[in-house]
XYZ file of C-alpha atoms in Angstrom:
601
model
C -83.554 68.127 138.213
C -82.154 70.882 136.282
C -83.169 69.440 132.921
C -86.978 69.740 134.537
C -86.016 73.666 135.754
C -86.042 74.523 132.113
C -89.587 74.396 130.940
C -90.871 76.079 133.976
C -87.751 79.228 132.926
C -89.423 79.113 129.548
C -93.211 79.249 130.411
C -92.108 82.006 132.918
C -90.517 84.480 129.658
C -93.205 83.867 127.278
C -93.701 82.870 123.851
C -92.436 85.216 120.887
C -95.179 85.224 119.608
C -96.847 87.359 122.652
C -93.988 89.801 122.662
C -94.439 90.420 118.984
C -98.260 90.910 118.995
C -98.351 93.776 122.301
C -95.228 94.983 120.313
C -97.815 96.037 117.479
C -99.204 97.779 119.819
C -96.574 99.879 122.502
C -93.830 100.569 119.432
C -96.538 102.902 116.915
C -97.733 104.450 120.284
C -94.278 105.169 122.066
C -92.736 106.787 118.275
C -95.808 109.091 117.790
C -95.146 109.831 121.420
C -91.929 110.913 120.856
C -92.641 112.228 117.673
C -95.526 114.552 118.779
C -93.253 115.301 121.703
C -90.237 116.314 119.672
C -92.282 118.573 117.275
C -94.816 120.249 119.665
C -92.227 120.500 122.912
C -88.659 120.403 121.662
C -88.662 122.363 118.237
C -90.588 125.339 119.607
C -87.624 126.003 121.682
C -85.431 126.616 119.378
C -84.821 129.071 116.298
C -85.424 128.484 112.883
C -81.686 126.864 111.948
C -82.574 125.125 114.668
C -85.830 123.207 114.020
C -84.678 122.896 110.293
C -81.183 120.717 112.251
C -83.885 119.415 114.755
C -86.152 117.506 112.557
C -83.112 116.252 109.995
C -80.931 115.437 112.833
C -84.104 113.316 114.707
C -86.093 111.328 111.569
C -82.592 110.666 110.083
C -81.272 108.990 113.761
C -84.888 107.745 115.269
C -85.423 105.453 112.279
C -82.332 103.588 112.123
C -82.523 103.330 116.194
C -86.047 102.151 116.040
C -85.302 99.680 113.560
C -81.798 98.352 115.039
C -83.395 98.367 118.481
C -86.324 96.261 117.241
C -84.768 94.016 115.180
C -81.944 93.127 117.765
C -84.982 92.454 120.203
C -86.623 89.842 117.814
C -82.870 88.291 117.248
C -82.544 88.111 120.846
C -85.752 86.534 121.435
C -85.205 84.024 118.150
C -82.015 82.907 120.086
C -83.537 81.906 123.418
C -86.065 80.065 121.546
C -83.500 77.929 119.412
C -81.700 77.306 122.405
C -84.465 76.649 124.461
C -85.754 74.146 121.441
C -82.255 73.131 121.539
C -82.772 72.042 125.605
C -85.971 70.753 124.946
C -84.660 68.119 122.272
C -81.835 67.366 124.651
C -84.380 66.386 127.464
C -86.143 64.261 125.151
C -83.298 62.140 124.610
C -82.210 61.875 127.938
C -85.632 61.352 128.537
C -86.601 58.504 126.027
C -82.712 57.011 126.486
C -83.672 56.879 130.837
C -87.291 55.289 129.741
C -85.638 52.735 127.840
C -82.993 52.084 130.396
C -85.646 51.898 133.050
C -87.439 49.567 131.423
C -84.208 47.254 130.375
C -83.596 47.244 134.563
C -87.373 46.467 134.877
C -87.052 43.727 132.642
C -84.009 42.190 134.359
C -84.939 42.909 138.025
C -88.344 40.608 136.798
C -86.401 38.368 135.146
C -84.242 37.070 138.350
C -87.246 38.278 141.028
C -89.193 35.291 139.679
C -86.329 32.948 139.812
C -87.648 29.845 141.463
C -83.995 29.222 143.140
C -80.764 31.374 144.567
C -78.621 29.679 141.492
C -81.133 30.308 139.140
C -81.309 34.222 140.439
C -77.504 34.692 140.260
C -77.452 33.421 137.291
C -79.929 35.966 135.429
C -78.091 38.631 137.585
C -75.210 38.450 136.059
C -76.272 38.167 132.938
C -78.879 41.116 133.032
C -76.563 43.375 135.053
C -73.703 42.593 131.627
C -77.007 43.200 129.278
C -77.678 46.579 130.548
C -74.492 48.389 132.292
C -72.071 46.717 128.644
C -69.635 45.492 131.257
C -66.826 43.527 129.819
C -66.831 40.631 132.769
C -69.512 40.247 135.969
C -68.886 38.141 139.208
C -71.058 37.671 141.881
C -69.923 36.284 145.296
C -72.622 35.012 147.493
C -72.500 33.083 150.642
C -69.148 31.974 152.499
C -65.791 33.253 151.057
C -64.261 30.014 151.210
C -66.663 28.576 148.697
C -65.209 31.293 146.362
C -67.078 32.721 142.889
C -70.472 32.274 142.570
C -70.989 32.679 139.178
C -69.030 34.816 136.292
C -69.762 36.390 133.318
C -66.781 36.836 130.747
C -63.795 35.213 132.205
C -60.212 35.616 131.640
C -56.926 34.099 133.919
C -56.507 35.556 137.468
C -60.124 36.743 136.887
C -61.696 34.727 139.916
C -58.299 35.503 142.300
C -58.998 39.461 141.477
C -62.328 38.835 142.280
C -62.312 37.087 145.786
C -59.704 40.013 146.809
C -62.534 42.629 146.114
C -64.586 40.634 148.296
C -62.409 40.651 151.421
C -62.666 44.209 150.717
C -66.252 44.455 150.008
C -67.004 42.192 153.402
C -64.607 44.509 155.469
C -66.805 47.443 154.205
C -70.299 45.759 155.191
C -68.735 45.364 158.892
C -67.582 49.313 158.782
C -71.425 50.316 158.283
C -70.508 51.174 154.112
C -72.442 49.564 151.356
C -70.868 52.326 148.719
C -70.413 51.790 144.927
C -66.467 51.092 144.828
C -64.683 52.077 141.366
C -60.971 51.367 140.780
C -58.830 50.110 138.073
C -58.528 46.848 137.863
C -54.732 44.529 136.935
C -55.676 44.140 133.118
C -56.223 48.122 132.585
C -60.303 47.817 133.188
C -62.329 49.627 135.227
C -63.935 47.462 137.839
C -66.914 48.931 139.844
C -67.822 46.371 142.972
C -70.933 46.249 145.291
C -70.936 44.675 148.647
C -73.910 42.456 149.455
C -75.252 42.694 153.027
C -78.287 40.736 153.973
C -79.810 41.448 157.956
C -76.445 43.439 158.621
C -74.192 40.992 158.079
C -71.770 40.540 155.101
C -73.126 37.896 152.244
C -70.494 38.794 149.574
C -69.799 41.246 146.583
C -70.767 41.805 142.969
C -68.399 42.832 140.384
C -68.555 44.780 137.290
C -65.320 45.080 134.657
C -65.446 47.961 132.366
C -63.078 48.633 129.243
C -63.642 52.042 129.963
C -64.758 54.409 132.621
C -67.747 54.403 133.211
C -70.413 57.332 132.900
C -72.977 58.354 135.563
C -75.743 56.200 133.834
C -73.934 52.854 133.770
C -72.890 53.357 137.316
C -76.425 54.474 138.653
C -77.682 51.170 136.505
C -75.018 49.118 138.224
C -75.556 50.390 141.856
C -79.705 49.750 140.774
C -79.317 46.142 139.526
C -77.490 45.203 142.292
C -79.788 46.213 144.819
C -82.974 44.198 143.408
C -80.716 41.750 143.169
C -79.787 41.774 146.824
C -83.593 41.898 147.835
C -84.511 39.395 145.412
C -81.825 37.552 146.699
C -82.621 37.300 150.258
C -86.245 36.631 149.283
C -85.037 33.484 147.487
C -83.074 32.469 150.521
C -86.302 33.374 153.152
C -87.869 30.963 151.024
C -85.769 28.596 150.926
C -84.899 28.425 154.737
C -88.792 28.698 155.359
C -89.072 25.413 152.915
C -86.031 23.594 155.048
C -87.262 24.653 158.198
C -90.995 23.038 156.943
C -89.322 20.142 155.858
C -87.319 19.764 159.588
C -90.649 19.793 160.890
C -92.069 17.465 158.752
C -89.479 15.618 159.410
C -89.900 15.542 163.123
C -93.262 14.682 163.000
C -92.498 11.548 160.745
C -89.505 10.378 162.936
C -90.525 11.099 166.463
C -93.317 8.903 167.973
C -93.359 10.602 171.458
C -95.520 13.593 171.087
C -93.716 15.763 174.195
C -90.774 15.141 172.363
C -91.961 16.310 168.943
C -93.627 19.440 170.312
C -90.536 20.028 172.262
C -88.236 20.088 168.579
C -90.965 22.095 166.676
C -90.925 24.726 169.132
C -87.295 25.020 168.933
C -87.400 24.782 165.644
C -90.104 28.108 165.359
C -88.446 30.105 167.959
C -84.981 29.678 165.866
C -86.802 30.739 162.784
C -88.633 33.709 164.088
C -86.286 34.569 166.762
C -88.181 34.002 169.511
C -86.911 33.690 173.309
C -90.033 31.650 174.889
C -92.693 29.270 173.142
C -95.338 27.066 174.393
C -98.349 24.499 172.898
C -101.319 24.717 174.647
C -103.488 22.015 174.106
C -107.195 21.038 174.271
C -108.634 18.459 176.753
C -111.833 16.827 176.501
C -113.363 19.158 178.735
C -112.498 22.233 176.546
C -109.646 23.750 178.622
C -106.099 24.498 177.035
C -102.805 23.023 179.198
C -99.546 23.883 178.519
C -98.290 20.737 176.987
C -94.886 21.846 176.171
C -92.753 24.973 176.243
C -89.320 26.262 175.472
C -87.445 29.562 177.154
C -87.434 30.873 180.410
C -90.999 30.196 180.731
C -89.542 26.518 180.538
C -89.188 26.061 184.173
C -92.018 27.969 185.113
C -94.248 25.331 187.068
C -97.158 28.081 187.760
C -98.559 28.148 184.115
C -102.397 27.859 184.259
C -104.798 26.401 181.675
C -107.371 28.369 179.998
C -110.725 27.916 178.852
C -111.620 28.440 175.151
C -111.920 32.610 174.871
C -110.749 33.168 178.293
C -107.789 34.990 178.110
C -105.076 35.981 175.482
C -104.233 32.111 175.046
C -108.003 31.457 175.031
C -109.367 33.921 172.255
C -107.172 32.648 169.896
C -108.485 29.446 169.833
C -111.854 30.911 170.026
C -111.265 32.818 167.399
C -109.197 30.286 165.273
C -106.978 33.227 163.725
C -103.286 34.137 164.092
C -102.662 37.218 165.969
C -99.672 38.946 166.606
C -99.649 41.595 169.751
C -96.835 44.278 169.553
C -97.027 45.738 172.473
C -98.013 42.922 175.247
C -98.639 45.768 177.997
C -101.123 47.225 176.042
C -103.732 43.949 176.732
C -105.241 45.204 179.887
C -108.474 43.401 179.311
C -107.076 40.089 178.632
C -105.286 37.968 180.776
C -101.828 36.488 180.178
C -100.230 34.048 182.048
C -97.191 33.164 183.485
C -96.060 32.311 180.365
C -96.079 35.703 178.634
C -94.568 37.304 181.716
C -92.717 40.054 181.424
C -92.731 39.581 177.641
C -93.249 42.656 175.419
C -94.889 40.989 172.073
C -95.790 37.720 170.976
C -97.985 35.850 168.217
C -100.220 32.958 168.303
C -101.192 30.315 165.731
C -104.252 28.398 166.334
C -103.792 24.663 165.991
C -106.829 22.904 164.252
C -108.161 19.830 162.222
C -111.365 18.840 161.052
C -112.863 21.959 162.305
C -111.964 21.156 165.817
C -109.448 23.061 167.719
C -106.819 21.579 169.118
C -104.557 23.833 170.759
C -102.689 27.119 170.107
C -99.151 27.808 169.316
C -97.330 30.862 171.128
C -93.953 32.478 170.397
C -92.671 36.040 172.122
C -90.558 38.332 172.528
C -88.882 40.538 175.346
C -88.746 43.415 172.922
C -92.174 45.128 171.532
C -92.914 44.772 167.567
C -90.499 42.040 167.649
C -92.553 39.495 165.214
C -93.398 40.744 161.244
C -96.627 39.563 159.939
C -94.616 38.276 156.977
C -93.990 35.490 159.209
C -97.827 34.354 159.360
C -98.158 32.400 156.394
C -95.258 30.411 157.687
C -96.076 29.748 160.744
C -99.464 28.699 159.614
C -98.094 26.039 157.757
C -96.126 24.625 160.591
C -98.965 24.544 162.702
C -100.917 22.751 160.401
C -98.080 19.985 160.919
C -98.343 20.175 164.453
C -102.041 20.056 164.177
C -101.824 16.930 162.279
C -99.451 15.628 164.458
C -101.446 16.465 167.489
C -104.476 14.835 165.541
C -102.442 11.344 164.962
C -101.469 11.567 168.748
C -104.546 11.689 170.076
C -105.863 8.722 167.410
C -102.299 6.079 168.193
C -103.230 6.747 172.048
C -106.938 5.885 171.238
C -105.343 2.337 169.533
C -103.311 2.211 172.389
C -106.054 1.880 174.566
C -107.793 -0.455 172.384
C -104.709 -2.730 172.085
C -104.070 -2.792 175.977
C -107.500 -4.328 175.782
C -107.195 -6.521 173.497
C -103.823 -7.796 174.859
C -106.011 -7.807 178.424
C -108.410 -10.402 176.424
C -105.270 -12.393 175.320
C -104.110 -12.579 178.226
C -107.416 -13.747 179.591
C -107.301 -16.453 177.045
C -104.107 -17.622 177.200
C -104.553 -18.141 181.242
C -108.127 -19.383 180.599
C -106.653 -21.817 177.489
C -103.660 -22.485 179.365
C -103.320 -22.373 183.040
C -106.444 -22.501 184.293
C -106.935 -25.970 182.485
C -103.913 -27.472 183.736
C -104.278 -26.948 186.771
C -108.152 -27.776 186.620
C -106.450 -31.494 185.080
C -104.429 -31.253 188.379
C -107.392 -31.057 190.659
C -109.131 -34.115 188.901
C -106.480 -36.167 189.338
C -105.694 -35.054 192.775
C -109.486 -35.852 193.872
C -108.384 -39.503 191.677
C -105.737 -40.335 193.816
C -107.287 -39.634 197.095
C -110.086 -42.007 196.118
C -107.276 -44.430 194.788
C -105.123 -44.245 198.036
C -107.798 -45.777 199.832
C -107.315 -49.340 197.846
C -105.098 -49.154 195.026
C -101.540 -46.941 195.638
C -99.338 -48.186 193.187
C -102.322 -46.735 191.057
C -102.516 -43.559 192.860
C -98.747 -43.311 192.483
C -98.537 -43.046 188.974
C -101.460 -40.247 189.126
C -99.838 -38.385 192.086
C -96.599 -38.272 189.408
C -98.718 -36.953 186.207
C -100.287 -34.297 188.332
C -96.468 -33.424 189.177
C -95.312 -33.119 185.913
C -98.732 -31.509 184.988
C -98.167 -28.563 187.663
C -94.467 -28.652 186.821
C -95.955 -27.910 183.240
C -98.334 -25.474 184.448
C -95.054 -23.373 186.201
C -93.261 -23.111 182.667
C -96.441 -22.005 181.097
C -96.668 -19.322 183.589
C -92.832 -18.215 183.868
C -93.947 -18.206 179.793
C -96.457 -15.911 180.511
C -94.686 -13.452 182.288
C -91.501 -13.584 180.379
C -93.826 -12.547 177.088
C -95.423 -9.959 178.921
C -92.458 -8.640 180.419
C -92.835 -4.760 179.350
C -89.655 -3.881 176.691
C -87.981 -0.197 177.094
C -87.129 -0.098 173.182
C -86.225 3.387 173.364
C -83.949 3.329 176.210
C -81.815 0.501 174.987
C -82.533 0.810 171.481
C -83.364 -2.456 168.959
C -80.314 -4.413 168.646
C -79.704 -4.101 173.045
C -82.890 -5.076 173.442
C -82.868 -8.397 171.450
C -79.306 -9.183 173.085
C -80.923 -8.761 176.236
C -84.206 -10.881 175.265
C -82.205 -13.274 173.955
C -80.241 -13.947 177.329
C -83.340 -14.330 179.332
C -84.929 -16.678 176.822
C -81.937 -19.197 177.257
C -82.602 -19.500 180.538
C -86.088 -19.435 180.932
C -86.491 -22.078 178.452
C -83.703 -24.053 179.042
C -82.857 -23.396 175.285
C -79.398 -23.010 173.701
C -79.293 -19.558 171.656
C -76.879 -18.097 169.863
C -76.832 -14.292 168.292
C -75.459 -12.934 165.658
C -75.510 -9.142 165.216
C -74.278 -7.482 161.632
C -74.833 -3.624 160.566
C -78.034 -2.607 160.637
C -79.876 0.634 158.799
C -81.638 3.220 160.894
C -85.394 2.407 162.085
C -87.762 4.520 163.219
C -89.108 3.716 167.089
C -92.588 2.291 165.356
C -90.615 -0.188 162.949
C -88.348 -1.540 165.785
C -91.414 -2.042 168.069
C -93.119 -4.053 165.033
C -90.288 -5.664 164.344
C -89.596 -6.933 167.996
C -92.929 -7.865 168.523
C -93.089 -9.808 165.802
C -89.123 -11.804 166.447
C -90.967 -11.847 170.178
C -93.775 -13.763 169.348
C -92.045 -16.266 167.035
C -89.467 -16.940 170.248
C -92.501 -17.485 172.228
C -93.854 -19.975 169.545
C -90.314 -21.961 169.531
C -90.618 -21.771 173.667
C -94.104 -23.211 173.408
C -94.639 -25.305 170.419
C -90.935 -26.275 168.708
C -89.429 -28.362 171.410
C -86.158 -27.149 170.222
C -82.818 -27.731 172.012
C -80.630 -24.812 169.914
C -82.336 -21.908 168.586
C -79.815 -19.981 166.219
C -80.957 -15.542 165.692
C -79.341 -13.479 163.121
C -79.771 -9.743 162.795
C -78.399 -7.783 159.548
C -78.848 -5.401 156.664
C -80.127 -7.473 153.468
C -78.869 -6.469 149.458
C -81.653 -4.042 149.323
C -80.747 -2.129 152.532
C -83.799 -3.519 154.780
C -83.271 -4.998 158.056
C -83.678 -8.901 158.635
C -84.009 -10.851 161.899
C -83.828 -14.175 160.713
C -84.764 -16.966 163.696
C -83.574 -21.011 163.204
C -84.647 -23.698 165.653
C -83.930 -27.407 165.187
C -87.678 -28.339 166.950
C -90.565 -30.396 165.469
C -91.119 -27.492 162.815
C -95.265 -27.606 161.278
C -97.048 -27.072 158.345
C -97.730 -23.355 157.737
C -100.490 -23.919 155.672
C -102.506 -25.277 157.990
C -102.122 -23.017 160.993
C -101.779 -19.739 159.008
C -104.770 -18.122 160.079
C -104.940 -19.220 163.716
C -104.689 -17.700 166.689
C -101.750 -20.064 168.639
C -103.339 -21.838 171.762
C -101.563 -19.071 174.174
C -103.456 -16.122 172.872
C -100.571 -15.135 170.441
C -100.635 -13.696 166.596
C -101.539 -15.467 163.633
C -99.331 -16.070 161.007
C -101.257 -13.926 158.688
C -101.522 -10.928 161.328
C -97.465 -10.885 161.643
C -96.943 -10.406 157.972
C -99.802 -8.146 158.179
C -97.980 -5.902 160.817
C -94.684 -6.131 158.855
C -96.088 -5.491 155.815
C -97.725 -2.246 157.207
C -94.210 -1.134 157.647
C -92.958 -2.161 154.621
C -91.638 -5.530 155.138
C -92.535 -8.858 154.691
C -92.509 -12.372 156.961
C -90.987 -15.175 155.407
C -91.813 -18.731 156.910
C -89.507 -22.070 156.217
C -90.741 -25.436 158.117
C -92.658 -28.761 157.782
C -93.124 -31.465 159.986
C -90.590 -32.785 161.780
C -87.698 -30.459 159.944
């Protein structure tokens, strides 16, 4: 500031050139002044001795004065000019030497701001901040202290010790409210400036500077600068990067979790963690156009009074009218629109409309007790994970629409398997029971051997059935999870069937709810095929992890066995799957079925 004071001191005195020029003009006028004064006023006065005195004693002294007087003036003024030239070059190299710096700190801070990673953007920090400042040795500390230096610059022994105890120090500093430039000397005679690093309040480590020398203003204003972008570039990075991880989590989710209340229920925790959010609710569309609150998180959890809205009715509403995020910051301040139960009491809150295929779906809400709680940073984010959800929602609403369609279909298996099945047995059983009441009449050693093939024909007819309702006894998969469920199967199948079976259970790698209901439907329908078809005595199951890490259930029966090539694409008599549709299934999930038998092996 005081180099900038100068020019304004000079502009203010004028250039020598302008006192010199009016000079020309007051200095003739104020001699003859004096001169005409002195010979018309003064001399007069006096007697002749003494005007002769007068005018020897006044040209002889007025000409040397004049001339000292102005030539000391023009000195003068030459000497504030060199010096202020002098200042003026002075500036211009502080000037051009801060441009230069400026633009080295520019080029680093870019550097390490466009850093697609936090190593990456420690990395160029410590190597700019050595470029510019000439430090000797730089350290940078980021994250927990027990993971120790980050990453180091120039390096020498008990370099990384010195430098962890400047970050206890540094952290301790954060925690007291100070985020000062800290300068001591360091155990190898340096000079070691150190910067603590403070992200959201908290303490996130130090950065570390070794000098062979003090020093100057500059270097330390330079430090205390690089440091600071680096900071803010630095906890961009890591917004990023927990905003990627968080995506990913949700992703996640929606690839491991079948149940959709469940999945809405860990995405919402999931965006109220991220945004800091105390209540959060999906509101989604019916067929009749009205939003429900399908799932919520937060006080508003156990709120049973929540009411549904119709598309732009209400806060809720005009979102998904509108099909744009909105973030309120002051909740009290929407007199027009109403809330809900949900948004009780809350002062802000933003909502994400949830859409696909230009349809809306729902809307996302997350709020806040406190007013301009949520940053509108956080709407590109959020927008992302509703997209997810949308998706989600989307793939929902199409598995319970195949749902639907497979309840009928197994409603027309059924159907066929009591109408294939059954129903013809027992139809054979009324024949011969009309037979044998004719028969009885004349010939009942005849009707005898009829009345005993109807019995074994209805005893026939009870196994099919028992059959039948064993197979389409309903499974809870998730409740006792794949290898319980089998075990349990596998009991009952014994001694429905009057079958001999024997389990073996080794490791087996984690499945998600849709492969173990495949894959149980599948080892289901081949038990029902040995029950049915194999006339087997011992039927032998093994469940394991193969060489490539897949799960096997591999089934052995000692029955009739059959030729697989000539039943492959039908439908089995009881309504069951083809061969080709089970390895179709499997395959979906990235299996395969593998088939062993011929007749009579």
């Amino acid at each position: 500031m005081t180099a900038l004071k100068r020019p304004l001191a000079v502009a203010r005195h004028g250039s020598l050139y302008e006192q010199v020029r009016l000079a020309r003009l007051w200095l003739p006028l104020t001699i003859v002044g004096v001169v005409l004064v002195h010979q018309l006023v003064v001399l007069p006065l006096g007697s002749p001795a003494f005007q002769f005195w007068g005018q020897v004693l006044f040209y002889s002294i007025l000409g040397p004065i004049a001339t000292y007087l102005t030539l000391n003036w023009i000195a003068d003024e030459l000497l504030v000019k060199e010096r202020q030239d002098a200042e003026l070059a002075s500036l211009y190299e502080e000037l051009r030497a801060s441009h230069e710096l400026l633009a080295s700190i520019h080029e680093v801070t870019a550097r390490f701001a466009s850093a697609p990673d936090l190593e990456t953007t420690v990395s160029a920090a410590a190597d700019g901040i050595q470029a510019v400042t000439g430090a000797r040795a730089v350290a940078l500390v980021v994250g927990p202290d027990e993971l120790g230096v980050t990453h180091t610059v120039g390096s020498w022994t008990g370099l990384e010790a010195d430098v962890m105890a400047r970050d206890r120090k540094a952290r301790r500093m954060v925690e007291a409210g100070k985020t000062a430039v800290v300068t001591d000397a360091g155990r190898d005679g340096s000079v070691v400036a150190t910067v603590p690093l403070a992200w959201g309040g908290a303490p996130e480590g130090s950065v570390s500077a070794y000098f062979a020398a003090a020093p100057d203003a500059r270097r330390l204003e330079s430090f205390n600068i690089l440091v600071s972008q680096f900071s803010a570039a630095a906890e961009a990075t890591r917004l990023r990067t927990r905003d990627l991880l968080t995506l990913v989590e949700v992703d996640r989710s929606i690839r491991a979790e079948g149940n959709l209340d469940r999945l809405l229920l860990t995405v919402l925790k999931q965006m109220t963690a991220r945004v800091g959010a105390a209540v959060g609710g999906v509101f989604l569309v019916d067929e009749e156009q009205v939003l429900h609150l399908t799932s919520s998180v937060g006080t508003a959890a156990h709120d049973g009074n929540v009411r549904a809205w119709r598309i732009g009715e209400g806060f809720i509403g005009k979102v998904a009218k509108g099909r744009e995020p909105r973030i309120v910051d002051d909740l009290g301040e929407l007199t027009d629109e109403s809330l809900g139960p949900l948004l009780k009491g809350e002062g802000s809150a933003v909502a994400i409309p949830l859409g696909a295929d230009d349809r809306v779906l729902g809307v996302l809400v997350l709020a806040h007790p406190e007013k301009h709680h949520f940053d509108r940073a956080v709407i590109p984010f959020l927008g992302l994970a509703a997209g997810q959800v949308a998706v989600a929602v989307r793939n929902a609403s199409a598995y319970m629409q195949s749902e639907e369609l497979a309840i009928a279909e197994e409603r027309s298996r059924i159907a066929r398997e009591i109408h294939d099945g059954v129903a013809q047995m027992l139809a054979f059983s009324a024949i011969k029971l009309d037979l044998v009441s004719r028969l009885l009449e004349g010939e009942q050693t005849k009707a005898r051997a009829e009345l005993d093939l109807v019995k074994a024909s209805v005893r026939e007819s009870i196994k099919e059935i028992r059959r039948s309702i064993f197979a389409l006894r309903p499974v809870d998969l998730e409740r006792h999870g794949f290898v319980e469920t089998v075990r349990r199967y596998v009991l009952d199948f014994g001694q429905q069937n009057d079958v001999k079976v024997s389990l073996e259970i080794d490791d087996l790698p984690n499945l998600s709810i849709k492969s173990e209901a495949v894959l149980f439907r599948i080892f289901q329908e081949a038990m029902h095929n040995v029950a049915k078809h194999a006339k087997a005595g011992t039927v032998s199951i093994e469940l394991g992890t193969d060489a490539v890490g897949m799960a096997f259930v591999r089934i052995i029966d000692d029955g009739v066995g059959f030729e697989p090539s000539d039943v492959k694409d039908r439908v089995s008599s009881a309504g069951g799957l083809g061969l080709r549709q089970m390895r179709e299934r499997v395959a979906a999930r990235g299996g395969r079925l593998d088939i062993e038998s011929s007749v009579g092996s």
